[in-house]
Amino acid sequence: MRKFVVIITLLYSAAAVAALGFLSNGFREGLALGQSVIVTTLILSLPAVLLVALIAYWKDNEWLAVVLAAIVLGSGWYVAQTHHDAYGEWFPSRASTDVETSGTATLNVNGQKMSYRLELRNPGTVTHREYLVVTRGDKVQRIRLPLFGDARSGYVSAKTPGDWIALHPTADADVFQAETGRFLFVQKSFRVNLRTGEATALAAKSQ
């Protein structure tokens, strides 16, 4: 019985840690709703599995082993079902990332030259992400812009950076207004704070 407890605990722990790594990308990026639900389930279930496994191993109790198996199977089924509902696949995996870029634009602000570009990661899929990449001196910032509400939002490949995105300076040297271009089928405007690395959607794109 103890051997069973050790095997099932090790297998579940390894699978949970791998799934957390695949979904979170090292927690360098924000999580979508489906990912947040799965990550929360895994984070909560791991301590529970380890605690029950420790007690079951210590007491060599078959009923606790049954409880352990139930927790593993229940949480595993919930994670798989949630992932399937959100992404159409049963298990998280390290998928290759398809990146399209606007090309690099330059801007002179207060005598300082900076460059920026818009990156579309996995466009047209449920795992899409859009990032504004800004370079000032040796510092590179990647700021997520929630441009596309769903995977169906479209675009045409940019011929110039302005076809996708344009940055406009404000009175604050660290704050810019970002506006989408004609080749993105969304009309949005953001207040981008390079000091905090945050982007705030404005009520409407300025005309």
C-alpha positions as a LaTeX table, in Angstrom:
\begin{tabular}{lrrr}
\hline
Residue & $x$ (\AA) & $y$ (\AA) & $z$ (\AA) \\
\hline
Met1 & 0.00 & 0.00 & 0.00 \\
Arg2 & 2.84 & 2.38 & 0.81 \\
Lys3 & 4.36 & 1.74 & $-2.62$ \\
Phe4 & 1.05 & 2.69 & $-4.26$ \\
Val5 & 0.90 & 5.90 & $-2.19$ \\
Val6 & 4.44 & 6.89 & $-3.19$ \\
Ile7 & 3.91 & 6.16 & $-6.89$ \\
Ile8 & 0.59 & 7.99 & $-7.25$ \\
Thr9 & 1.89 & 10.97 & $-5.26$ \\
Leu10 & 5.06 & 11.31 & $-7.32$ \\
Leu11 & 3.19 & 10.95 & $-10.62$ \\
Tyr12 & 0.56 & 13.52 & $-9.69$ \\
Ser13 & 3.11 & 15.99 & $-8.31$ \\
Ala14 & 5.26 & 15.75 & $-11.45$ \\
Ala15 & 2.22 & 16.17 & $-13.73$ \\
Ala16 & 0.91 & 19.12 & $-11.71$ \\
Val17 & 4.26 & 20.93 & $-11.69$ \\
Ala18 & 4.66 & 20.37 & $-15.45$ \\
Ala19 & 1.14 & 21.68 & $-16.10$ \\
Leu20 & 1.82 & 24.76 & $-13.96$ \\
Gly21 & 4.98 & 25.43 & $-15.94$ \\
Phe22 & 3.26 & 25.07 & $-19.31$ \\
Leu23 & 0.30 & 27.27 & $-18.36$ \\
Ser24 & 2.09 & 30.01 & $-16.45$ \\
Asn25 & 5.22 & 30.37 & $-18.62$ \\
Gly26 & 7.10 & 30.93 & $-15.39$ \\
Phe27 & 4.39 & 33.43 & $-14.32$ \\
Arg28 & 6.00 & 36.04 & $-16.57$ \\
Glu29 & 2.64 & 36.72 & $-18.25$ \\
Gly30 & $-0.91$ & 37.27 & $-17.14$ \\
Leu31 & $-3.22$ & 34.28 & $-17.04$ \\
Ala32 & $-6.42$ & 33.90 & $-19.00$ \\
Leu33 & $-9.57$ & 32.88 & $-17.10$ \\
Gly34 & $-9.30$ & 29.21 & $-18.03$ \\
Gln35 & $-5.64$ & 29.15 & $-17.05$ \\
Ser36 & $-6.36$ & 30.86 & $-13.73$ \\
Val37 & $-8.98$ & 28.25 & $-12.81$ \\
Ile38 & $-6.62$ & 25.39 & $-13.65$ \\
Val39 & $-3.64$ & 26.93 & $-11.84$ \\
Thr40 & $-5.76$ & 27.58 & $-8.74$ \\
Thr41 & $-6.98$ & 23.97 & $-8.74$ \\
Leu42 & $-3.47$ & 22.60 & $-9.05$ \\
Ile43 & $-2.04$ & 24.89 & $-6.37$ \\
Leu44 & $-4.79$ & 23.90 & $-3.93$ \\
Ser45 & $-4.73$ & 20.19 & $-4.73$ \\
Leu46 & $-0.97$ & 19.72 & $-4.44$ \\
Pro47 & $-0.74$ & 20.40 & $-0.67$ \\
Ala48 & $-3.86$ & 18.30 & $-0.10$ \\
Val49 & $-2.38$ & 15.36 & $-2.01$ \\
Leu50 & 0.94 & 15.63 & $-0.20$ \\
Leu51 & $-0.71$ & 15.86 & 3.23 \\
Val52 & $-3.01$ & 12.89 & 2.68 \\
Ala53 & $-0.16$ & 10.91 & 1.13 \\
Leu54 & 2.08 & 11.58 & 4.12 \\
Ile55 & $-0.58$ & 10.42 & 6.58 \\
Ala56 & $-1.50$ & 7.40 & 4.45 \\
Tyr57 & 2.16 & 6.39 & 4.19 \\
Trp58 & 2.81 & 6.91 & 7.89 \\
Lys59 & $-0.24$ & 4.93 & 9.04 \\
Asp60 & $-0.23$ & 2.49 & 6.10 \\
Asn61 & $-4.00$ & 2.97 & 5.92 \\
Glu62 & $-5.80$ & 1.69 & 2.82 \\
Trp63 & $-8.79$ & 3.99 & 3.31 \\
Leu64 & $-6.55$ & 7.02 & 3.27 \\
Ala65 & $-4.98$ & 5.63 & 0.12 \\
Val66 & $-8.47$ & 5.51 & $-1.40$ \\
Val67 & $-9.03$ & 9.14 & $-0.35$ \\
Leu68 & $-5.70$ & 10.05 & $-1.94$ \\
Ala69 & $-6.66$ & 8.35 & $-5.20$ \\
Ala70 & $-10.01$ & 10.15 & $-5.16$ \\
Ile71 & $-8.34$ & 13.55 & $-4.76$ \\
Val72 & $-5.86$ & 12.81 & $-7.55$ \\
Leu73 & $-8.50$ & 11.50 & $-9.95$ \\
Gly74 & $-11.02$ & 14.23 & $-9.09$ \\
Ser75 & $-8.64$ & 17.15 & $-9.47$ \\
Gly76 & $-7.03$ & 15.58 & $-12.55$ \\
Trp77 & $-10.42$ & 15.15 & $-14.21$ \\
Tyr78 & $-11.47$ & 18.72 & $-13.34$ \\
Val79 & $-8.24$ & 20.18 & $-14.74$ \\
Ala80 & $-8.50$ & 18.13 & $-17.94$ \\
Gln81 & $-12.18$ & 19.00 & $-18.43$ \\
Thr82 & $-11.59$ & 22.72 & $-17.78$ \\
His83 & $-8.64$ & 22.78 & $-20.18$ \\
His84 & $-10.69$ & 21.00 & $-22.86$ \\
Asp85 & $-13.58$ & 23.44 & $-22.47$ \\
Ala86 & $-11.24$ & 26.44 & $-22.72$ \\
Tyr87 & $-8.76$ & 25.27 & $-25.38$ \\
Gly88 & $-10.21$ & 22.20 & $-27.10$ \\
Glu89 & $-7.42$ & 19.95 & $-25.79$ \\
Trp90 & $-7.41$ & 17.68 & $-22.76$ \\
Phe91 & $-3.94$ & 18.47 & $-21.45$ \\
Pro92 & $-1.63$ & 21.52 & $-21.40$ \\
Ser93 & 1.39 & 21.25 & $-23.65$ \\
Arg94 & 4.40 & 23.29 & $-24.67$ \\
Ala95 & 3.07 & 24.58 & $-27.97$ \\
Ser96 & 5.24 & 26.53 & $-30.35$ \\
Thr97 & 4.58 & 30.24 & $-30.43$ \\
Asp98 & 3.67 & 31.95 & $-33.68$ \\
Val99 & 4.70 & 35.61 & $-33.56$ \\
Glu100 & 3.90 & 38.33 & $-36.08$ \\
Thr101 & 5.25 & 41.83 & $-35.68$ \\
Ser102 & 4.42 & 45.29 & $-36.95$ \\
Gly103 & 8.03 & 46.13 & $-37.59$ \\
Thr104 & 9.92 & 48.71 & $-35.55$ \\
Ala105 & 8.98 & 52.38 & $-35.35$ \\
Thr106 & 11.07 & 55.13 & $-33.77$ \\
Leu107 & 10.04 & 58.13 & $-31.74$ \\
Asn108 & 12.00 & 61.07 & $-30.33$ \\
Val109 & 10.74 & 62.25 & $-26.94$ \\
Asn110 & 12.49 & 65.01 & $-25.00$ \\
Gly111 & 15.67 & 64.44 & $-26.98$ \\
Gln112 & 15.63 & 60.72 & $-26.26$ \\
Lys113 & 15.21 & 58.21 & $-29.08$ \\
Met114 & 13.02 & 55.19 & $-28.44$ \\
Ser115 & 11.70 & 52.39 & $-30.60$ \\
Tyr116 & 8.57 & 50.27 & $-30.37$ \\
Arg117 & 6.71 & 47.51 & $-32.13$ \\
Leu118 & 3.54 & 45.47 & $-31.70$ \\
Glu119 & 3.77 & 41.69 & $-31.43$ \\
Leu120 & 0.86 & 39.33 & $-32.05$ \\
Arg121 & 1.51 & 35.96 & $-30.44$ \\
Asn122 & $-0.49$ & 32.97 & $-31.68$ \\
Pro123 & $-2.96$ & 35.22 & $-33.56$ \\
Gly124 & $-6.27$ & 33.60 & $-34.46$ \\
Thr125 & $-6.10$ & 31.06 & $-31.63$ \\
Val126 & $-7.53$ & 30.95 & $-28.12$ \\
Thr127 & $-4.02$ & 31.41 & $-26.70$ \\
His128 & $-3.45$ & 34.74 & $-28.49$ \\
Arg129 & $-1.57$ & 37.53 & $-26.73$ \\
Glu130 & $-0.71$ & 41.02 & $-27.95$ \\
Tyr131 & 2.34 & 42.92 & $-26.67$ \\
Leu132 & 3.75 & 46.39 & $-27.11$ \\
Val133 & 7.54 & 46.13 & $-27.03$ \\
Val134 & 9.30 & 49.40 & $-26.18$ \\
Thr135 & 13.06 & 49.94 & $-26.18$ \\
Arg136 & 14.63 & 52.97 & $-24.50$ \\
Gly137 & 18.40 & 52.83 & $-24.29$ \\
Asp138 & 19.31 & 49.38 & $-22.98$ \\
Lys139 & 15.91 & 48.81 & $-21.39$ \\
Val140 & 13.32 & 46.67 & $-23.20$ \\
Gln141 & 9.74 & 46.52 & $-21.91$ \\
Arg142 & 7.01 & 44.13 & $-23.02$ \\
Ile143 & 3.57 & 45.43 & $-22.11$ \\
Arg144 & 0.48 & 43.39 & $-22.80$ \\
Leu145 & $-2.27$ & 45.16 & $-24.74$ \\
Pro146 & $-5.66$ & 43.37 & $-24.68$ \\
Leu147 & $-6.44$ & 44.14 & $-28.31$ \\
Phe148 & $-8.45$ & 41.14 & $-29.47$ \\
Gly149 & $-11.43$ & 40.07 & $-27.43$ \\
Asp150 & $-11.52$ & 36.60 & $-28.99$ \\
Ala151 & $-9.67$ & 34.43 & $-31.48$ \\
Arg152 & $-11.88$ & 35.60 & $-34.35$ \\
Ser153 & $-10.55$ & 39.17 & $-34.33$ \\
Gly154 & $-8.66$ & 39.77 & $-37.53$ \\
Tyr155 & $-5.79$ & 41.73 & $-38.99$ \\
Val156 & $-3.83$ & 42.30 & $-42.16$ \\
Ser157 & $-0.05$ & 42.02 & $-42.08$ \\
Ala158 & 1.54 & 45.41 & $-41.47$ \\
Lys159 & 3.47 & 47.13 & $-44.26$ \\
Thr160 & 4.60 & 49.84 & $-41.85$ \\
Pro161 & 4.42 & 49.89 & $-38.02$ \\
Gly162 & 1.68 & 52.52 & $-38.13$ \\
Asp163 & $-0.61$ & 50.05 & $-39.86$ \\
Trp164 & $-0.93$ & 48.28 & $-36.50$ \\
Ile165 & 0.07 & 50.68 & $-33.74$ \\
Ala166 & 1.10 & 54.29 & $-33.14$ \\
Leu167 & 2.46 & 55.84 & $-29.94$ \\
His168 & 1.82 & 59.49 & $-29.12$ \\
Pro169 & 3.68 & 61.32 & $-26.34$ \\
Thr170 & 1.88 & 63.09 & $-23.50$ \\
Ala171 & 2.92 & 65.71 & $-20.97$ \\
Asp172 & 4.48 & 62.90 & $-18.91$ \\
Ala173 & 7.66 & 61.59 & $-20.55$ \\
Asp174 & 6.87 & 58.07 & $-19.30$ \\
Val175 & 3.24 & 58.00 & $-20.44$ \\
Phe176 & 2.09 & 57.50 & $-24.03$ \\
Gln177 & $-1.16$ & 57.03 & $-25.85$ \\
Ala178 & $-1.23$ & 53.95 & $-28.07$ \\
Glu179 & $-3.73$ & 53.73 & $-30.90$ \\
Thr180 & $-4.47$ & 50.85 & $-33.21$ \\
Gly181 & $-3.90$ & 51.24 & $-36.94$ \\
Arg182 & $-6.06$ & 50.51 & $-39.96$ \\
Phe183 & $-4.76$ & 46.97 & $-40.49$ \\
Leu184 & $-6.05$ & 45.74 & $-37.12$ \\
Phe185 & $-9.77$ & 45.08 & $-37.17$ \\
Val186 & $-10.21$ & 46.67 & $-33.76$ \\
Gln187 & $-10.42$ & 50.36 & $-32.94$ \\
Lys188 & $-8.84$ & 50.79 & $-29.52$ \\
Ser189 & $-6.75$ & 53.29 & $-27.62$ \\
Phe190 & $-4.62$ & 52.76 & $-24.50$ \\
Arg191 & $-2.80$ & 54.85 & $-21.95$ \\
Val192 & 0.61 & 53.19 & $-21.63$ \\
Asn193 & 2.69 & 53.93 & $-18.56$ \\
Leu194 & 6.29 & 52.87 & $-19.14$ \\
Arg195 & 7.17 & 53.70 & $-15.55$ \\
Thr196 & 4.81 & 51.04 & $-14.18$ \\
Gly197 & 4.64 & 48.81 & $-17.26$ \\
Glu198 & 0.85 & 49.01 & $-17.36$ \\
Ala199 & $-1.64$ & 49.73 & $-20.14$ \\
Thr200 & $-5.11$ & 51.12 & $-19.47$ \\
Ala201 & $-7.84$ & 50.98 & $-22.10$ \\
Leu202 & $-9.40$ & 54.35 & $-22.90$ \\
Ala203 & $-13.09$ & 54.85 & $-23.54$ \\
Ala204 & $-12.64$ & 55.12 & $-27.28$ \\
Lys205 & $-9.95$ & 55.60 & $-29.85$ \\
Ser206 & $-9.34$ & 59.28 & $-30.51$ \\
Gln207 & $-10.21$ & 60.53 & $-33.96$ \\
\hline
\end{tabular}
